[in-house]
Amino acid sequence: MTRSKRRASTAPASARLGRIVPMVLLTFLVVALLLPAGMAVGPGFLGPARSPEPVAAGPWQQLPATLSAPDAGGPGGGARPLSDAAPVPDAAALAGQLDATLKADGAGSFTGVVQDAVTGEVLFDRGGDEVRAPASNIKLLTAAAALRTLGPDRRFSTKAVAGTAPGTVVLTGGGDVLLGAGESAPDAVLGRAGLATLAQSTVQGLQQDGVSGPVTVLLDDTLFTGPPLSPAWSPEDVAAGEVAPLFPLALNSARFEPGTTTGPRPRDAAMAAAEAFAARLTAAGAAAGITVTPGVARVPATEKAPEKTPGDAGSQAGGRAGKVLAQIESATVGQQVDLLLRTSDNYLTEVMGRMVASASGKPASNDGAVAAVLQQLEELKIPSATLRAADLAGLTLANQVSARQLSAVVRAMTTGADSRLRSALAGFPVAGLTGTLGSRYTDTSTARGAGLVRAKTGTLNTVIALSGYVVDADGRLLVFSFIGNNLTPGAAGNKAALDRTASALAACGCR
């Protein structure tokens, strides 16, 4: 990928199993492993076992013979919940296995922590308190902060507002950088809110207000403050498109085309979105006799949104006093967190951090975002005195986080008291199947972890990291974090070492 990161029926599988195994496995994992929708996952991790009968090898370790039933996981369903009755791995036996796999290829070294998710017992600790550059594993902090501060069901609004001057329409950004240029796609995350839909609704609003003369489009992107680029980012990374200047509205997560994940980005993503909106408004207004003046400008200082009061990020719309002509809403925060974890999206992560800051009453700037995210760690009782964060995407070696801190964040997501964090679990890439782990765990040394390990990846030139969760062979839920620093650039054995180590956890019946 990039430098920083780089449904069901009861029909038997029988003769069709060869064609549908990937779908079966992924569906079964989502339903049977951890049910990470929130309400179902907590009892699954913490509640008593439904069957007193011991199981030699749990169903989570087996390829299902049939597709999951629609009510799987509920009463009478085909998936049993995980239980704290499963044996905890013996720490010494586990360490023996992990010490054999967690080795650097060339220079550098690995630190790591493995914990029992239910009790928090530390089962493996190699330099777990040593702070290191975590690369994109730092995105886990923003994911947790966004779910706690904004809530998994929050949506961001992009509005067309009547300006103070007659015949002006102000496109007002409210934090949605996953806008689509076309019609809104209600079932999508990227493109859930479409500018063509907003333009059509805006024409209707103008007609209702009796506007018939030429319309001028202005842009209000004042929700964010401070420099649009973090001083911690190298110009080379910006030029390569690892990240771009941050604005509270953008098309395709500040990419020129949907689905593009590499290469240069628009330097002014907000203006690019505003120009796309003006083009759609021109097309939609033609049939109604409404013309649009060519060109888009930013709102004058005298028309900018008033200062927000603390905690007033909820409207996410810039706070203008004019009449709202039309608006479109983003995918939920929970869905966006899933996307940023699965694809390791730098731009979306940084924007989400600024939205957390705005909702926390802090400036929606780089410094405000970092402060707001670290505040949420403290509220989660995760010690962060030693933690240093220069950005939230993980593009700089200036970030310093320990494996114990990252493991604690994952544990809070899996079994912590705040059920809002469960929404992050579905976004963790699945080994050999999805996201940044989709092309890994494909050889015999890592096959034991394929489909079972779920973890956030992280990669810089001399850094590699992996933090996530897995159910071992005995049915025990484990959380882990491994960080390699000062590694030989390009050494293939380092990624393999991480994958073999996580696979050893999945296969562990360590007693």
XYZ file of C-alpha atoms in Angstrom:
511
model
C 0.000 0.000 0.000
C 1.622 3.266 1.134
C 4.656 4.007 3.190
C 2.570 4.209 6.366
C 0.608 0.985 5.771
C 2.283 -0.189 3.448
C -24.496 -12.776 3.984
C -25.783 -16.000 5.022
C -28.190 -18.963 4.478
C -28.484 -22.508 5.726
C -27.788 -24.196 2.359
C -25.092 -26.912 2.566
C -21.807 -26.124 0.908
C -21.250 -29.659 -0.529
C -20.279 -29.428 -4.192
C -20.172 -25.619 -4.149
C -17.808 -25.390 -1.184
C -14.736 -24.870 -3.329
C -16.228 -21.753 -4.848
C -17.610 -20.216 -1.677
C -14.982 -21.039 0.951
C -13.621 -17.447 1.152
C -17.124 -16.036 1.646
C -17.986 -18.761 4.156
C -14.818 -18.203 6.145
C -15.167 -14.437 6.273
C -18.864 -14.637 7.183
C -18.187 -17.231 9.888
C -15.349 -15.141 11.309
C -17.468 -12.035 11.610
C -20.349 -13.918 13.229
C -18.644 -16.638 15.221
C -15.332 -15.167 16.250
C -16.101 -11.908 17.932
C -19.445 -10.497 16.762
C -17.922 -7.055 16.886
C -21.156 -5.132 16.591
C -21.015 -4.182 20.236
C -23.908 -5.574 22.199
C -23.297 -9.148 21.175
C -19.554 -9.128 21.555
C -19.378 -8.231 25.248
C -21.343 -11.237 26.506
C -19.424 -13.395 24.048
C -16.126 -12.455 25.628
C -17.183 -12.209 29.244
C -20.237 -14.404 29.724
C -20.385 -18.041 30.800
C -20.013 -20.842 28.293
C -23.280 -22.135 26.887
C -22.136 -25.724 26.835
C -20.308 -27.458 29.705
C -18.878 -29.976 27.284
C -15.155 -29.472 26.552
C -14.247 -29.088 22.911
C -10.987 -30.509 21.611
C -10.742 -27.943 18.830
C -13.240 -25.107 18.889
C -15.515 -24.375 15.941
C -13.723 -21.076 15.442
C -10.740 -23.156 14.302
C -12.710 -25.278 11.821
C -13.915 -24.686 8.268
C -17.738 -24.709 8.515
C -19.608 -27.467 6.682
C -22.525 -25.139 5.932
C -23.121 -21.427 5.686
C -24.032 -19.642 8.893
C -27.719 -19.504 9.760
C -29.298 -16.037 9.824
C -29.671 -16.192 13.619
C -26.169 -17.518 14.257
C -24.859 -16.315 17.566
C -28.313 -15.897 19.086
C -30.431 -18.417 20.948
C -30.342 -21.646 19.003
C -27.798 -20.244 16.563
C -24.850 -22.145 15.210
C -22.067 -20.102 16.867
C -21.160 -20.546 20.514
C -19.889 -17.492 22.372
C -16.317 -17.422 23.577
C -15.897 -17.970 27.288
C -13.458 -17.110 30.038
C -13.684 -20.798 30.994
C -11.162 -21.590 28.260
C -7.668 -22.174 29.685
C -5.192 -19.307 29.739
C -1.936 -20.140 27.924
C 1.064 -20.929 30.105
C 3.312 -17.881 29.942
C 6.572 -19.807 29.835
C 5.384 -22.141 27.092
C 4.058 -19.203 25.086
C 7.292 -17.245 25.476
C 9.232 -20.235 24.203
C 7.272 -20.180 20.964
C 7.303 -16.410 20.459
C 10.993 -16.019 21.214
C 11.666 -18.478 18.398
C 9.711 -16.436 15.817
C 10.012 -12.778 16.884
C 13.492 -12.155 15.481
C 14.731 -9.261 13.349
C 16.030 -9.895 9.853
C 19.310 -8.006 10.064
C 19.550 -4.869 12.203
C 17.110 -3.727 14.869
C 14.927 -5.521 17.371
C 11.343 -6.290 18.350
C 9.437 -5.509 21.506
C 6.096 -7.093 22.300
C 3.273 -7.728 24.740
C 0.607 -10.438 24.783
C -2.277 -10.250 27.260
C -5.283 -12.314 28.144
C -8.131 -10.098 26.953
C -10.508 -10.951 29.821
C -8.204 -10.703 32.829
C -5.439 -8.480 31.472
C -2.820 -10.986 32.631
C 0.438 -10.400 30.776
C 1.491 -13.646 29.108
C 4.466 -12.320 27.148
C 6.533 -9.203 27.738
C 9.631 -8.250 25.814
C 10.452 -4.612 26.494
C 6.734 -3.864 26.639
C 7.189 -0.441 28.276
C 9.846 0.751 25.833
C 8.392 3.534 23.686
C 9.058 3.160 19.984
C 7.936 4.522 16.641
C 4.693 2.582 15.999
C 4.060 3.630 12.367
C 0.358 3.247 11.511
C -0.397 1.348 14.715
C -0.873 4.795 16.240
C -4.140 4.975 14.273
C -5.631 2.725 16.949
C -5.503 5.671 19.346
C -7.534 7.885 17.009
C -10.030 5.094 16.356
C -10.678 4.708 20.078
C -10.898 8.460 20.661
C -13.345 8.960 17.775
C -15.693 6.221 18.965
C -15.659 7.567 22.521
C -15.957 11.270 21.699
C -18.161 11.296 18.618
C -19.919 7.964 19.054
C -20.140 5.207 16.428
C -23.503 6.433 15.085
C -22.527 10.075 14.458
C -22.638 11.382 10.888
C -21.072 14.525 9.448
C -23.171 16.948 7.385
C -22.107 18.799 4.262
C -24.494 21.705 3.679
C -25.474 24.166 1.001
C -26.343 27.366 2.845
C -27.853 30.602 1.559
C -25.179 33.257 1.768
C -25.643 36.753 3.121
C -25.471 38.243 -0.388
C -28.490 37.500 -2.600
C -27.921 34.676 -5.030
C -25.012 33.082 -3.196
C -24.799 29.454 -2.118
C -22.149 28.525 0.425
C -20.871 24.942 0.393
C -20.071 24.319 4.044
C -17.757 21.516 5.108
C -18.613 19.551 8.224
C -15.933 16.871 8.330
C -16.973 14.479 5.555
C -13.909 13.774 3.406
C -15.464 10.685 1.840
C -17.784 12.651 -0.434
C -18.671 11.266 -3.842
C -19.055 13.387 -6.963
C -22.220 11.612 -8.121
C -25.478 10.560 -6.517
C -25.478 9.629 -2.838
C -24.931 5.913 -2.241
C -26.725 5.055 1.022
C -25.089 1.633 1.355
C -21.542 2.889 0.778
C -18.950 4.405 3.083
C -16.865 6.161 0.432
C -19.445 8.175 -1.510
C -22.312 7.733 0.937
C -22.928 11.466 0.522
C -22.917 12.585 -3.125
C -22.469 16.119 -4.449
C -24.869 15.514 -7.355
C -27.618 14.741 -4.830
C -26.718 17.844 -2.836
C -26.852 19.964 -5.993
C -30.286 18.658 -6.973
C -31.669 19.356 -3.510
C -30.055 22.807 -3.532
C -31.873 23.704 -6.764
C -35.141 22.726 -5.121
C -34.291 24.921 -2.154
C -33.452 27.863 -4.401
C -36.716 27.445 -6.273
C -38.646 27.452 -3.028
C -36.925 30.710 -2.111
C -37.816 32.216 -5.507
C -34.238 32.532 -6.679
C -34.122 32.789 -10.458
C -31.063 34.894 -11.222
C -27.444 33.782 -11.503
C -26.085 31.925 -8.476
C -22.566 32.253 -7.114
C -20.962 29.371 -5.220
C -18.731 30.077 -2.234
C -16.758 27.662 -0.050
C -16.708 27.659 3.749
C -14.024 25.279 5.028
C -13.349 27.115 8.282
C -14.225 24.254 10.615
C -10.526 23.349 10.878
C -7.909 25.755 12.203
C -4.152 26.003 12.109
C -1.807 24.861 9.353
C -3.344 22.244 7.031
C -0.116 20.239 7.104
C 1.559 18.865 10.218
C 5.119 20.136 10.680
C 6.075 16.525 11.444
C 5.395 15.403 7.858
C 8.225 15.313 5.365
C 7.703 17.173 2.060
C 8.566 13.931 0.265
C 5.642 12.117 1.892
C 3.280 14.947 0.974
C 4.532 15.021 -2.614
C 4.118 11.248 -2.872
C 0.514 11.470 -1.718
C 0.904 9.742 1.637
C -1.100 12.645 3.024
C -2.239 16.093 1.894
C -3.357 19.431 3.355
C -6.324 18.773 5.648
C -9.771 20.254 5.055
C -13.222 19.477 6.513
C -14.554 18.312 3.152
C -13.009 16.364 0.292
C -13.835 13.909 -2.442
C -12.648 10.308 -2.110
C -10.565 10.931 1.028
C -8.623 13.576 -0.883
C -7.952 11.407 -3.931
C -8.551 12.326 -7.538
C -10.575 9.189 -8.214
C -12.507 6.755 -5.990
C -10.614 3.549 -5.411
C -7.213 5.190 -5.915
C -4.953 4.599 -2.927
C -1.532 5.719 -4.137
C 0.039 8.613 -5.972
C -0.303 12.389 -5.671
C -3.372 13.976 -4.097
C -5.154 17.294 -4.709
C -3.305 20.099 -2.963
C -6.611 21.825 -2.164
C -9.134 19.041 -1.648
C -11.810 21.405 -0.335
C -11.714 23.629 -3.407
C -11.718 20.559 -5.658
C -14.915 19.416 -3.930
C -16.447 22.890 -4.213
C -15.701 23.064 -7.930
C -17.245 19.622 -8.410
C -20.341 20.812 -6.539
C -20.556 23.954 -8.690
C -20.422 21.796 -11.832
C -23.219 19.558 -10.519
C -25.244 22.631 -9.516
C -24.841 24.055 -13.004
C -26.157 20.842 -14.541
C -29.033 20.503 -12.068
C -30.008 24.169 -12.356
C -30.162 24.234 -16.156
C -33.527 22.477 -16.273
C -34.908 24.883 -13.662
C -33.652 28.020 -15.415
C -31.029 28.699 -12.748
C -27.571 29.609 -13.970
C -24.356 29.382 -11.974
C -21.577 31.928 -12.267
C -18.291 30.267 -13.228
C -15.633 30.003 -10.546
C -15.685 29.329 -6.809
C -14.199 31.485 -4.088
C -13.831 31.040 -0.361
C -16.171 33.005 1.879
C -14.869 36.451 2.869
C -13.647 36.806 6.427
C -16.767 38.821 7.268
C -18.958 35.853 6.350
C -17.017 33.127 8.114
C -18.691 30.985 10.700
C -18.866 32.279 14.273
C -16.637 30.728 16.919
C -17.983 27.479 18.294
C -18.698 26.925 21.939
C -16.922 23.949 23.578
C -18.408 20.658 22.470
C -20.281 22.219 19.537
C -18.788 19.990 16.875
C -22.058 18.074 16.765
C -23.618 20.075 13.948
C -20.357 19.626 12.006
C -21.494 22.217 9.510
C -19.427 25.326 10.035
C -22.139 27.066 12.054
C -23.235 29.624 9.463
C -26.323 31.687 10.257
C -27.843 31.441 6.749
C -30.727 29.185 5.789
C -29.800 25.624 5.005
C -30.932 24.931 1.455
C -29.876 21.261 1.410
C -27.569 18.842 3.155
C -26.117 15.365 2.778
C -24.799 13.091 5.510
C -21.731 10.910 5.684
C -21.381 7.291 6.664
C -21.315 6.795 10.424
C -18.192 7.349 12.468
C -18.150 3.621 13.182
C -18.101 2.850 9.471
C -15.408 5.418 8.847
C -13.271 4.007 11.665
C -13.610 0.573 10.066
C -12.376 2.016 6.781
C -9.395 3.861 8.239
C -8.262 0.761 10.134
C -8.804 -1.671 7.269
C -7.060 0.456 4.642
C -4.775 2.476 6.944
C -6.049 5.730 5.454
C -3.758 8.548 6.619
C -5.945 11.429 5.469
C -9.145 10.078 6.995
C -7.363 9.384 10.278
C -6.014 12.909 10.593
C -9.396 14.422 9.743
C -11.076 12.182 12.316
C -8.589 13.445 14.906
C -9.549 17.036 14.170
C -13.225 16.164 14.485
C -12.456 14.647 17.896
C -10.734 17.888 18.882
C -13.679 19.998 17.728
C -16.128 17.841 19.680
C -13.877 18.106 22.746
C -13.891 21.907 22.696
C -10.291 22.071 21.481
C -9.012 23.781 18.333
C -9.555 21.556 15.299
C -5.846 21.719 14.505
C -2.986 19.252 14.526
C -2.033 20.116 18.109
C -5.667 20.115 19.219
C -6.250 16.719 17.628
C -3.235 15.146 19.306
C -4.220 16.595 22.690
C -7.816 15.412 22.345
C -6.782 11.862 21.424
C -4.322 11.578 24.317
C -6.989 12.891 26.685
C -9.198 9.963 25.717
C -6.409 7.521 26.582
C -6.229 8.990 30.053
C -9.990 8.615 30.420
C -9.595 4.969 29.424
C -7.071 4.613 32.284
C -4.297 3.830 29.807
C -1.106 5.492 31.113
C 0.212 7.838 28.465
C 2.828 9.897 30.308
C 5.603 8.323 28.247
C 3.698 8.488 24.955
C 4.666 11.091 22.374
C 2.507 11.851 19.343
C 3.552 14.256 16.589
C 0.782 13.142 14.237
C -2.077 10.640 14.278
C -1.451 8.795 11.010
C 1.966 7.425 11.960
C 4.067 9.043 9.252
C 6.876 10.175 11.525
C 9.511 8.554 13.720
C 8.800 11.269 16.285
C 5.813 9.246 17.481
C 6.760 7.120 20.491
C 4.345 4.506 21.831
C 4.939 1.291 23.765
C 3.661 -2.174 22.911
C 1.916 -2.232 26.303
C 0.004 0.953 25.503
C -1.136 -0.380 22.129
C -2.088 -3.734 23.632
C -4.120 -1.896 26.266
C -6.018 -0.011 23.562
C -6.876 -3.265 21.767
C -7.959 -4.823 25.067
C -10.230 -1.843 25.754
C -11.824 -2.439 22.363
C -12.378 -6.155 22.922
C -13.383 -6.435 26.575
C -13.326 -2.950 28.097
C -16.271 -1.328 29.864
C -16.976 1.186 27.074
C -19.071 -0.783 24.568
C -18.741 1.983 21.966
C -15.225 0.753 21.292
C -16.549 -2.610 20.055
C -17.386 -0.839 16.797
C -13.694 -0.804 15.929
C -13.294 -4.583 15.929
C -14.784 -5.263 12.505
C -12.301 -2.843 10.950
C -9.199 -4.788 11.954
C -7.743 -6.445 8.844
C -8.197 -10.235 8.771
C -5.084 -12.272 8.015
C -5.103 -13.480 4.430
C -8.538 -11.995 3.695
C -9.048 -8.265 4.103
C -7.379 -4.874 4.120
C -3.662 -4.498 4.683
C -3.409 -8.171 5.743
C -5.201 -9.459 2.663
C -2.032 -10.490 0.848
C -0.226 -11.875 3.901
C -0.421 -15.252 5.724
C -0.259 -17.172 2.459
C 2.611 -19.617 3.083
C 3.005 -22.676 5.300
C 4.826 -20.782 8.058
C 1.859 -18.461 8.624
C -1.101 -20.583 7.477
C -2.128 -21.244 11.071
C -2.995 -17.570 11.454
C -4.865 -17.115 8.162
C -8.467 -16.114 8.789
C -7.890 -15.945 12.536
C -5.464 -13.116 13.251
C -7.067 -9.679 13.171
C -4.585 -6.842 13.478
C -3.606 -3.319 12.526
C -0.460 -3.113 10.459
C 2.218 -0.438 10.468
C 5.215 0.117 8.199
C 7.899 2.763 7.745
C 11.356 2.301 6.244
C 12.907 1.030 9.475
C 9.705 0.273 11.402
C 7.176 -2.536 11.329
C 4.375 -3.173 13.815
C 1.337 -5.382 14.324
C -1.296 -4.960 17.053
C -4.551 -6.861 17.322
C -6.426 -9.826 18.720
C -6.821 -13.549 18.102
C -8.630 -16.546 19.559
C -6.170 -19.336 20.309
C -6.696 -23.058 19.758
C -8.244 -23.439 23.216
C -10.784 -20.665 22.619
C -9.024 -17.999 24.684
C -9.110 -14.430 23.426
C -5.662 -12.822 23.385
C -4.592 -9.273 22.530
C -1.101 -8.393 21.393
C 1.251 -5.749 20.072
C 4.650 -6.225 18.447
C 6.882 -3.332 17.340
C 10.158 -3.506 15.408
C 12.436 -0.471 15.214
C 15.826 0.348 13.629
C 15.273 -2.487 11.175
C 17.115 -3.078 7.927
C 15.048 -1.288 5.247
C 13.377 -3.697 2.875
C 14.320 -6.844 4.806
C 11.485 -9.266 3.963
C 12.064 -11.407 7.028
C 10.704 -8.780 9.417
C 7.153 -8.898 8.123
C 7.355 -12.683 8.061
C 8.556 -12.679 11.682
C 5.508 -10.722 12.786
C 3.134 -12.951 10.849
C 4.704 -16.152 12.160
C 4.511 -14.796 15.713
C 0.821 -13.905 15.421
C 0.163 -17.297 13.800
C 1.826 -18.987 16.771
C -0.697 -17.225 19.009
C -3.583 -18.485 16.901
C -2.319 -22.061 17.051
C -1.327 -21.935 20.693
C -2.651 -24.534 23.088
C 0.269 -23.563 25.290
C 0.152 -25.370 28.636
